[in-house]
CSV table of C-alpha atoms in Angstrom, one decimal:
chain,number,residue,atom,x,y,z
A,1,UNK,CA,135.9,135.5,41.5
A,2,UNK,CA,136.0,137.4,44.9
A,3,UNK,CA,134.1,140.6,43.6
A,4,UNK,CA,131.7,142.8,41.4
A,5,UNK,CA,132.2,146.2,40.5
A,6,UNK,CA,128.8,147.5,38.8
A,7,UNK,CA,129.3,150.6,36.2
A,8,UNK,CA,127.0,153.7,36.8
A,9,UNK,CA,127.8,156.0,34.0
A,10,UNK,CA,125.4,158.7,34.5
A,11,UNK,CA,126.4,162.2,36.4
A,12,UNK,CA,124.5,165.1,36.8
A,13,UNK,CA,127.6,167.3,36.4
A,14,UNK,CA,131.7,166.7,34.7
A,15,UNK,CA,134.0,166.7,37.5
A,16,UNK,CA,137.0,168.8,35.6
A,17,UNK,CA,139.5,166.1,36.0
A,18,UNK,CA,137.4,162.6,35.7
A,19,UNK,CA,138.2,160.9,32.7
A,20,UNK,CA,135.8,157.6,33.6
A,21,UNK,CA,133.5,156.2,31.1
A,22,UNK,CA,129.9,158.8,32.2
A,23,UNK,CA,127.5,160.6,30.1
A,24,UNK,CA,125.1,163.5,31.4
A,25,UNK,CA,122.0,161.8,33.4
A,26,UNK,CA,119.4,164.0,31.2
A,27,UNK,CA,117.9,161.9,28.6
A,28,UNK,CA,120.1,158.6,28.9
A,29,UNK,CA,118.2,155.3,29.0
A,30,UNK,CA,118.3,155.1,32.7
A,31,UNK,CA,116.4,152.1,33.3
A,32,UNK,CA,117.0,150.3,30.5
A,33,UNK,CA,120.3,150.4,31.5
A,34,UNK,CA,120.0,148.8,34.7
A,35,UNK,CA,117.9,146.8,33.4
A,36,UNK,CA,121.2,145.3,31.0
A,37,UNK,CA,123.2,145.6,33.9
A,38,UNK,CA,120.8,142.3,35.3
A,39,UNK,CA,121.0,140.5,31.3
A,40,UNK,CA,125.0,141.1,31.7
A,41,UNK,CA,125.0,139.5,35.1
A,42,UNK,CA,123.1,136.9,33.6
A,43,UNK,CA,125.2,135.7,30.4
A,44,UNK,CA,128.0,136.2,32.9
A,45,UNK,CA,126.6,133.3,35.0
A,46,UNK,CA,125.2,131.3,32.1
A,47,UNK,CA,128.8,131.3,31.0
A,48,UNK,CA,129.6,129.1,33.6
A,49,UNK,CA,131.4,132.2,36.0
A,50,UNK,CA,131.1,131.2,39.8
A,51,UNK,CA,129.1,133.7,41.7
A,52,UNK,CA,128.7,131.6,44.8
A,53,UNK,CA,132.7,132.4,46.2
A,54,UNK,CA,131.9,136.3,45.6
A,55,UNK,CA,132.8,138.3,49.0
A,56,UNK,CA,132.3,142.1,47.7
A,57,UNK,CA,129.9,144.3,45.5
A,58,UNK,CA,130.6,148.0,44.7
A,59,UNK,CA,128.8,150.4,42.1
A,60,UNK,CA,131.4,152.9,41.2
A,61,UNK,CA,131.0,155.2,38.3
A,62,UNK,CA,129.5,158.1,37.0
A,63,UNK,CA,127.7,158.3,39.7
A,64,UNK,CA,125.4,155.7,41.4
A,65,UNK,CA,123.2,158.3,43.6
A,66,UNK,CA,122.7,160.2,40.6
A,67,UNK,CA,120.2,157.3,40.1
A,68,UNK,CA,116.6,157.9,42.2
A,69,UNK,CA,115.7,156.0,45.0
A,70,UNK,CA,113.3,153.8,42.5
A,71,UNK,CA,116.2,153.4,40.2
A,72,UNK,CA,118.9,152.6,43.3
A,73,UNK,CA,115.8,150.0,44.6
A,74,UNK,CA,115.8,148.1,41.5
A,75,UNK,CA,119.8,147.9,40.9
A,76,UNK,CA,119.8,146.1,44.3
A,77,UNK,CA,116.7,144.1,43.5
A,78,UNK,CA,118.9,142.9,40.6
A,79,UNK,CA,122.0,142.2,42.9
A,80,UNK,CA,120.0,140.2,45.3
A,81,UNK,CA,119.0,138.0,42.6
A,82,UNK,CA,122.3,136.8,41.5
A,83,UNK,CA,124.3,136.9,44.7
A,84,UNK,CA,124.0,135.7,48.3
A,85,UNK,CA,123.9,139.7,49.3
A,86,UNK,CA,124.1,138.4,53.2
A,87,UNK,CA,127.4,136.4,52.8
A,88,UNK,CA,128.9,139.5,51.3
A,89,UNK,CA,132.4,140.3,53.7
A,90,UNK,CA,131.4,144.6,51.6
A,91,UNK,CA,128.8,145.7,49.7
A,92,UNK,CA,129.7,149.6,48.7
A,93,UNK,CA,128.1,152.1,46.7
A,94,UNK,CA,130.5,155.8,45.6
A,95,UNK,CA,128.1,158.5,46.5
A,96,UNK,CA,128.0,162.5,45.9
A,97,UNK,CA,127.0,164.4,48.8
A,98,UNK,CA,124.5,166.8,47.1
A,99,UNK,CA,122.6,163.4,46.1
A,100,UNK,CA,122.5,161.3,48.7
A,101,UNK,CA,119.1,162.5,50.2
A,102,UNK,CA,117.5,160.6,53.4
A,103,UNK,CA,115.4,158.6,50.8
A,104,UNK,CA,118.5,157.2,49.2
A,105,UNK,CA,120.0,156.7,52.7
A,106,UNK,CA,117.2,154.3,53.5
A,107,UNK,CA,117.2,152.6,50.4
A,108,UNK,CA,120.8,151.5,49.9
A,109,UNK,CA,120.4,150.4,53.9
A,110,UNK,CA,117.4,148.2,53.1
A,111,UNK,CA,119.3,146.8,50.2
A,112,UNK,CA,122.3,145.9,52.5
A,113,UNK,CA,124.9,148.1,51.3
A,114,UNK,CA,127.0,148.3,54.6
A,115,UNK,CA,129.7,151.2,53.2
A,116,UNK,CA,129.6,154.9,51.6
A,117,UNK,CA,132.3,156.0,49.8
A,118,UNK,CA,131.7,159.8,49.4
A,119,UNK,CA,133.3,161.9,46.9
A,120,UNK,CA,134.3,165.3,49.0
A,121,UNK,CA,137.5,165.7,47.4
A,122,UNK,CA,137.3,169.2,49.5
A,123,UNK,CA,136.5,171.4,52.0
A,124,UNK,CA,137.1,174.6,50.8
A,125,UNK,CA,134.0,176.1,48.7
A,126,UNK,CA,136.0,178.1,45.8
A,127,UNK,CA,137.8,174.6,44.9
A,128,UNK,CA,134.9,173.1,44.9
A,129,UNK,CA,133.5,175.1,42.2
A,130,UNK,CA,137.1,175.3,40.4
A,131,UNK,CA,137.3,171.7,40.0
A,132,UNK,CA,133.5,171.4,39.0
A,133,UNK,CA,131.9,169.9,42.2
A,134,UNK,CA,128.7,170.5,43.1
A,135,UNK,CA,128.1,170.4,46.5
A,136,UNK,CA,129.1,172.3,49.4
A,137,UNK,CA,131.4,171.8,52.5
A,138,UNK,CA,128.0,171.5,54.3
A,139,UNK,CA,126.4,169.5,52.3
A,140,UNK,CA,129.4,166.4,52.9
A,141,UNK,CA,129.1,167.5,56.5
A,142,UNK,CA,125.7,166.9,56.8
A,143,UNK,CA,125.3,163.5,54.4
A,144,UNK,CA,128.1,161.7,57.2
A,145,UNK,CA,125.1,163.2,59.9
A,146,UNK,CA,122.8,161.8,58.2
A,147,UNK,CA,124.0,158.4,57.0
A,148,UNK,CA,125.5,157.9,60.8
A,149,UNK,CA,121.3,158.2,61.6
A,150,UNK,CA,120.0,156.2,59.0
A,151,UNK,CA,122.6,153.1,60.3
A,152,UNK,CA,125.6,153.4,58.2
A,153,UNK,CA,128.8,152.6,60.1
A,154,UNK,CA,131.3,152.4,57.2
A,155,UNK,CA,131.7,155.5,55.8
A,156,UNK,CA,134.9,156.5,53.9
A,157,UNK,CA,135.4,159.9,52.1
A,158,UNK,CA,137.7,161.1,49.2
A,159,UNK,CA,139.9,164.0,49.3
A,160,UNK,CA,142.2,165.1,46.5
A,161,UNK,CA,145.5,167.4,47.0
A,162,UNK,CA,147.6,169.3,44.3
A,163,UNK,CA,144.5,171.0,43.2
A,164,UNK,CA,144.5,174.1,40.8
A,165,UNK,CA,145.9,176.7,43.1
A,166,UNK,CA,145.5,175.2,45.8
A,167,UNK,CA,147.2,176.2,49.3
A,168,UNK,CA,149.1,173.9,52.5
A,169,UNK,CA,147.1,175.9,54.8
A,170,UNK,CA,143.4,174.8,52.2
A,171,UNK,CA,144.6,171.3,52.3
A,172,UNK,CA,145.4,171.6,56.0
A,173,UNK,CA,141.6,173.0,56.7
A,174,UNK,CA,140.7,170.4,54.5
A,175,UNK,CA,142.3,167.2,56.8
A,176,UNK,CA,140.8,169.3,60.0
A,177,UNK,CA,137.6,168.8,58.6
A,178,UNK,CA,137.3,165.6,57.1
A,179,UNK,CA,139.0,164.2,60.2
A,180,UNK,CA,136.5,166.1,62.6
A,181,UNK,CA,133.9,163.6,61.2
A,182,UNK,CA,135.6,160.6,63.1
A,183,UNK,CA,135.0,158.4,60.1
A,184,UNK,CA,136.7,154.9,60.0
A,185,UNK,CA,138.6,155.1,56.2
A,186,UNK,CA,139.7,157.9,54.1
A,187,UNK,CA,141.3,158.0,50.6
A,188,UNK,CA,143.9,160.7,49.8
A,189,UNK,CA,145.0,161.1,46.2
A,190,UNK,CA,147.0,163.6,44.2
A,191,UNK,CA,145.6,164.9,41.2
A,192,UNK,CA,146.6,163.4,38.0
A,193,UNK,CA,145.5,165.1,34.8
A,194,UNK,CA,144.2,162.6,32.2
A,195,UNK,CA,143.4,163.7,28.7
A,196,UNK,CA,140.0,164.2,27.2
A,197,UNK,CA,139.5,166.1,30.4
A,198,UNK,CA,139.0,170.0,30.9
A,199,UNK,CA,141.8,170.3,32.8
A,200,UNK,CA,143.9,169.0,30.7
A,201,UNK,CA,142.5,171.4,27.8
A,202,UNK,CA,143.1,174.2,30.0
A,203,UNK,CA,146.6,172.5,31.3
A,204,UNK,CA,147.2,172.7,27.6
A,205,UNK,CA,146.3,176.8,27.4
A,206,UNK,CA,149.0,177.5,30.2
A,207,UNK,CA,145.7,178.2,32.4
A,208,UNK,CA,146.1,176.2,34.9
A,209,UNK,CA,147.8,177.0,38.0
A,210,UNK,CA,148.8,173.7,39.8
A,211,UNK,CA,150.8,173.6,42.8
A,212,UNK,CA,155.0,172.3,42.1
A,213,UNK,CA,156.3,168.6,43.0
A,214,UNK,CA,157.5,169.8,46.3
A,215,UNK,CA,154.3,171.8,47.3
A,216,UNK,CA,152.5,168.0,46.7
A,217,UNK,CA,155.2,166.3,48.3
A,218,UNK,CA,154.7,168.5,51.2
A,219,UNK,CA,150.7,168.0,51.2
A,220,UNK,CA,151.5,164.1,50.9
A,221,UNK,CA,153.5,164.0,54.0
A,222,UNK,CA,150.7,165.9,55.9
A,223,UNK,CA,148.3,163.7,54.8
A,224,UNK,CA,150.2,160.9,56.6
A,225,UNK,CA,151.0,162.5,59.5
A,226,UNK,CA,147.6,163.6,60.2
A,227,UNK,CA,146.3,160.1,59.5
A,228,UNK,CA,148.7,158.6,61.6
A,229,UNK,CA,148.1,161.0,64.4
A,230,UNK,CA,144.5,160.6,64.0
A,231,UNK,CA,144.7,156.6,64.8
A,232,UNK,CA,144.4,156.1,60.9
A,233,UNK,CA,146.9,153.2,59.3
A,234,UNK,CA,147.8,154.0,56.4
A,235,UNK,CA,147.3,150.4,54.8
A,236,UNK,CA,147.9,151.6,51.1
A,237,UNK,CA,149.6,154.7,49.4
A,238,UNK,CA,146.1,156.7,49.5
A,239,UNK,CA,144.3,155.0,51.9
A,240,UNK,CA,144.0,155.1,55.6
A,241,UNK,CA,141.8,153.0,57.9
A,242,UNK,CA,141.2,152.0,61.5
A,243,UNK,CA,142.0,148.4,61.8
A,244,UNK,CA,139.4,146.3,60.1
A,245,UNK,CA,137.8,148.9,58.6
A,246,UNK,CA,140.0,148.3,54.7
A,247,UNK,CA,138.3,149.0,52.1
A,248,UNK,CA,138.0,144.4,51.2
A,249,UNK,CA,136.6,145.3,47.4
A,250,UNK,CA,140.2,147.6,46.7
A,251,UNK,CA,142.3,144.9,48.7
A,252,UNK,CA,141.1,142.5,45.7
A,253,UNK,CA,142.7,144.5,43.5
A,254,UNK,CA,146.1,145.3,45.3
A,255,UNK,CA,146.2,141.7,45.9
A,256,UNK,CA,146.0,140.6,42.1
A,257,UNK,CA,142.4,138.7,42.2
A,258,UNK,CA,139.8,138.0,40.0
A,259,UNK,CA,136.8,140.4,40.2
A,260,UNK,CA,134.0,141.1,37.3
A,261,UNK,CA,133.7,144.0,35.8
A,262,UNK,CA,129.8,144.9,35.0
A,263,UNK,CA,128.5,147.6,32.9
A,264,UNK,CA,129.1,150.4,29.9
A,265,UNK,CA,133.5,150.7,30.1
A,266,UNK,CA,134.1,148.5,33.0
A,267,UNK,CA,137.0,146.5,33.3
A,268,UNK,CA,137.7,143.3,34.9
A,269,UNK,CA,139.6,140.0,35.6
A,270,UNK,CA,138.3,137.0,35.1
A,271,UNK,CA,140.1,133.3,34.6
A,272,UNK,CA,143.7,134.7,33.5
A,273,UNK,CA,142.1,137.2,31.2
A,274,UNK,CA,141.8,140.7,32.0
A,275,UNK,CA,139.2,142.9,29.8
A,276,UNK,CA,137.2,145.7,28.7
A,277,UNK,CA,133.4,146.2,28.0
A,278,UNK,CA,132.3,148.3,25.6
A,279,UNK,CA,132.2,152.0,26.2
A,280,UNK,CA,129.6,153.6,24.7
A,281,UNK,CA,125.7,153.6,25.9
A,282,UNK,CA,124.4,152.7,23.3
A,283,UNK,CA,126.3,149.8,21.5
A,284,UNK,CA,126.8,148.1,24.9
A,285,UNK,CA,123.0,147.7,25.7
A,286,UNK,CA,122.8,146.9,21.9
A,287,UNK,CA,125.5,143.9,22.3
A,288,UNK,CA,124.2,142.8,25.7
A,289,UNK,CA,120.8,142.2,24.0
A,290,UNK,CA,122.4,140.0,21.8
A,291,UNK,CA,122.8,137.4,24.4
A,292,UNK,CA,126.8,138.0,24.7
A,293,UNK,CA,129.3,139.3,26.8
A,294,UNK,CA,130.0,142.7,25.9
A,295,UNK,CA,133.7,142.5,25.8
A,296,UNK,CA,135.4,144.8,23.3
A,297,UNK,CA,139.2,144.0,24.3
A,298,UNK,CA,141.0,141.0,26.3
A,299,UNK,CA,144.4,140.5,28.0
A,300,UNK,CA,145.3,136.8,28.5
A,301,UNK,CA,147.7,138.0,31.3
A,302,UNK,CA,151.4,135.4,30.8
A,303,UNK,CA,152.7,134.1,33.8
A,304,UNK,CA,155.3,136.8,33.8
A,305,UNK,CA,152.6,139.3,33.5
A,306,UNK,CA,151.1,137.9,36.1
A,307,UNK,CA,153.9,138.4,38.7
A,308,UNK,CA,154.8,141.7,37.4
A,309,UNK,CA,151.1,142.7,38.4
A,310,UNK,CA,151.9,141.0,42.2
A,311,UNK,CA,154.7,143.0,42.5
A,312,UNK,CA,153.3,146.6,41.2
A,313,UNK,CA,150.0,146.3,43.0
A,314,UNK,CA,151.4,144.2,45.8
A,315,UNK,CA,153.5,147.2,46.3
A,316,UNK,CA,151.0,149.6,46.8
A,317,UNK,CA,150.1,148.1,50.5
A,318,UNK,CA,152.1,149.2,53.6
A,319,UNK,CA,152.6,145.4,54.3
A,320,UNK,CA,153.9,144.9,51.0
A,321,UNK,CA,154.3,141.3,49.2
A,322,UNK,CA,154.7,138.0,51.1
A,323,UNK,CA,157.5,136.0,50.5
A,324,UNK,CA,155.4,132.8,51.1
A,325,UNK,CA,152.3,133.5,49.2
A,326,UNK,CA,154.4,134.6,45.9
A,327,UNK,CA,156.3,131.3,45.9
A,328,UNK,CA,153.5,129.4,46.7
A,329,UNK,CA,151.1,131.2,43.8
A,330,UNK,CA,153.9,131.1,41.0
A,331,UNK,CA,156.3,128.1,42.0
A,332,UNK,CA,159.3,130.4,41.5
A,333,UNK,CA,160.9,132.2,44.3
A,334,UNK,CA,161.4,135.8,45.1
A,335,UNK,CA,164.9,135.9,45.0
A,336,UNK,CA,165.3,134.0,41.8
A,337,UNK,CA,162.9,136.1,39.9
A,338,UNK,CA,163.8,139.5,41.2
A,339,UNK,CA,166.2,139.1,43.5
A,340,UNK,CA,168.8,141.8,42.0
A,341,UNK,CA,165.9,144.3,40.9
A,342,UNK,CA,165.1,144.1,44.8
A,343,UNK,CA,168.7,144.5,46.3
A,344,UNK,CA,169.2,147.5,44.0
A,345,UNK,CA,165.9,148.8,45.2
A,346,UNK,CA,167.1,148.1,49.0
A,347,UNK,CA,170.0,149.9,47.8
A,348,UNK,CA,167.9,152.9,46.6
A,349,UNK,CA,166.1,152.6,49.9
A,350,UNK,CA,162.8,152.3,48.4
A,351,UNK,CA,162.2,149.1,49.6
A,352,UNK,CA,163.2,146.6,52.2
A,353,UNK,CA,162.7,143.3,53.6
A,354,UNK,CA,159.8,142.9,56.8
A,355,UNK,CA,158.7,139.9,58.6
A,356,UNK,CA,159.0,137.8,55.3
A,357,UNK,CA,157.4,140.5,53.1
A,358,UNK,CA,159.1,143.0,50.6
A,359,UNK,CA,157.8,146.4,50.7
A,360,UNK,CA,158.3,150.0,50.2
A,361,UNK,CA,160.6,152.3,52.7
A,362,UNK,CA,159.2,155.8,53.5
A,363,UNK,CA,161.1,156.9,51.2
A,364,UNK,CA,159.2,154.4,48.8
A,365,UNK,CA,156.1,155.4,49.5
A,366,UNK,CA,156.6,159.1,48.1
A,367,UNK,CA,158.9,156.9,45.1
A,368,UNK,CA,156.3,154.7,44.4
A,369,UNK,CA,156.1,155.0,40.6
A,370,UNK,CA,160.2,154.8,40.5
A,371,UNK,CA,160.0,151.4,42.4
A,372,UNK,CA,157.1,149.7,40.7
A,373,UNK,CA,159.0,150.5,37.2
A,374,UNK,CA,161.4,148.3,38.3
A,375,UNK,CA,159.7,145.5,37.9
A,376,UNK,CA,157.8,145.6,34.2
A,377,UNK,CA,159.6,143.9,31.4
């Protein structure tokens, strides 16, 4: 197991397109929760999962900051108590801007969480509100300020393109911003609605305006450009770093690792198995106190599952999949697995063969989905 990823369900307000496992913050058992998030951890450990091997922590949600400073002060108490916090390679928390007051700040630095990931998504004030933000372009402004002064070095931010009516030259205003700040990673992603959402109820009503597959092709491209002007790799289809600065917990993922998945809905991958906890509140804390893992659906992922998944995540980074390490991992070669869904991709010229890696063209990188098809039975 290389990493954690720690479940914070509560929000304080429904982004319009988040379809993650969250509740309203107001009248939730806050610290009882976290409180199961240590019993989890616990059974987990009891069950004989090594802990000592782990190289990354990150709370994703919900929202973590929509904890307060006492609540954020005793999730890390509980992480220092099952893992060696100060052999951590990353330890990341997902942040709102509007939340992340100084007290926070200095909180999550005296815990030892060494990266931000701040949800911006914008930095134009009426999307903002249309897609059910709360904070302000200032507000993300002056959160980066003020982490940089508390200590925090590692500071990525999320933007999202294709938004409900949104503009090149909005999008444009928006990279000029965010890459004013100078910060070391940023995450780019095109909106996708997901149902159970509001805009996919208003998608639905014919009331929402969303920009045209070439009008999001075109933002894309910027988004690339800029970064690459800017000194930013782009080291995975939506991310961009300066060297050394990847984001290590994602890279687990992309590179088809084992990580644990703790918390109301999180998923994970543990020993061949990938699963599911329970989603709802309630019954999760309720199974948790029953001394088990709170597991509601399992994966044991085949062989041929398995390389499938090397393929479509490998995929995903700019460096692609290694020749070597997939041969070595599996004990079946590249070219006798895929080799003709690979020559008809080179064909296609979404993907070609690099320094003893397979990985996408440019013109693979904007294909992505049509490549990755290719290889799921």
């Amino acid at each position: 197991m290389r990493g954690i990823y720690i479940h914070i369900p509560f929000c304080h307000q429904i982004c319009h397109y988040c379809d993650f496992n969250k509740v309203f913050f107001e009248n939730q058992p806050v610290d009882e929760y976290i409180e199961t998030i240590d019993k989890e951890l616990t059974i987990l450990k009891q069950s004989g999962t090594d802990f000592t091997k782990v190289e990354t922590v990150f709370f994703g949600g919900g929202t973590p900051t929509a904890l307060s400073a006492k609540q954020l002060d005793r999730l890390l108490e509980i992480v220092h108590s099952h893992v060696s916090v100060m052999n951590l390679t990353e330890f990341s928390t997902e942040a709102n801007p509007d939340e992340l007051t100084l007290d926070k700040l200095n909180v999550l630095k005296n815990g030892q969480v060494k990266r931000l990931s701040l949800g911006v998504q914008s930095f134009d004030e009426d999307l903002l509100k249309k897609i059910g933000r709360s904070h302000s372009p200032k507000q993300a402004i002056d959160v980066v300020n003020n982490a940089r002064r508390t200590g925090f070095e590692n500071i990525s931010i999320d933007l999202i393109y294709a938004l409900p009516g949104q503009t090149q030259a909005q999008w444009q205003n928006t990279l000029d911003q965010a890459l004013a700040l100078e910060l070391p990673h940023y995450s780019g992603y095109s909106l996708i609605i997901e149902p159970k959402t509001v805009f996919y109820n208003l998608m639905n009503k014919g009331r929402l305006p969303l920009p045209g597959e070439d009008e999001e092709t075109v933002m894309f491209s910027e988004l690339i450009n800029q970064m690459e002007k800017s000194g930013r790799s782009q080291y995975e289809i939506s991310n961009f770093a300066i060297p050394g600065r990847e984001s290590i917990h994602n890279m687990i993922y992309w590179e088809n690792d084992e990580y644990a998945g703790i918390g109301a809905g999180a998923h994970g991958y543990l020993g061949g198995v990938r699963y599911a906890n329970i989603a709802p509140l309630k019954r999760y804390m309720e199974h948790v106190e029953t001394g088990d893992l709170p597991i509601i659906e399992k994966n044991t992922v085949t062989p041929n599952e398995s390389m499938e998944e090397e393929m479509f995540l490998g995929l995903r980074k700019t460096e692609g999949v290694s020749i070597k390490h997939f041969a070595e991992k599996f004990g079946v070669t590249l070219e006798e697995k895929y080799g003709a869904v690979i020559q008809d991709l080179i064909k296609k010229d979404l993907v070609e063969r690099h320094e003893n890696r397979i990985r996408l063209t440019r013109n693979g990188i904007f294909k992505g989905n049509e490549a990755f098809q290719q290889f799921l039975g």
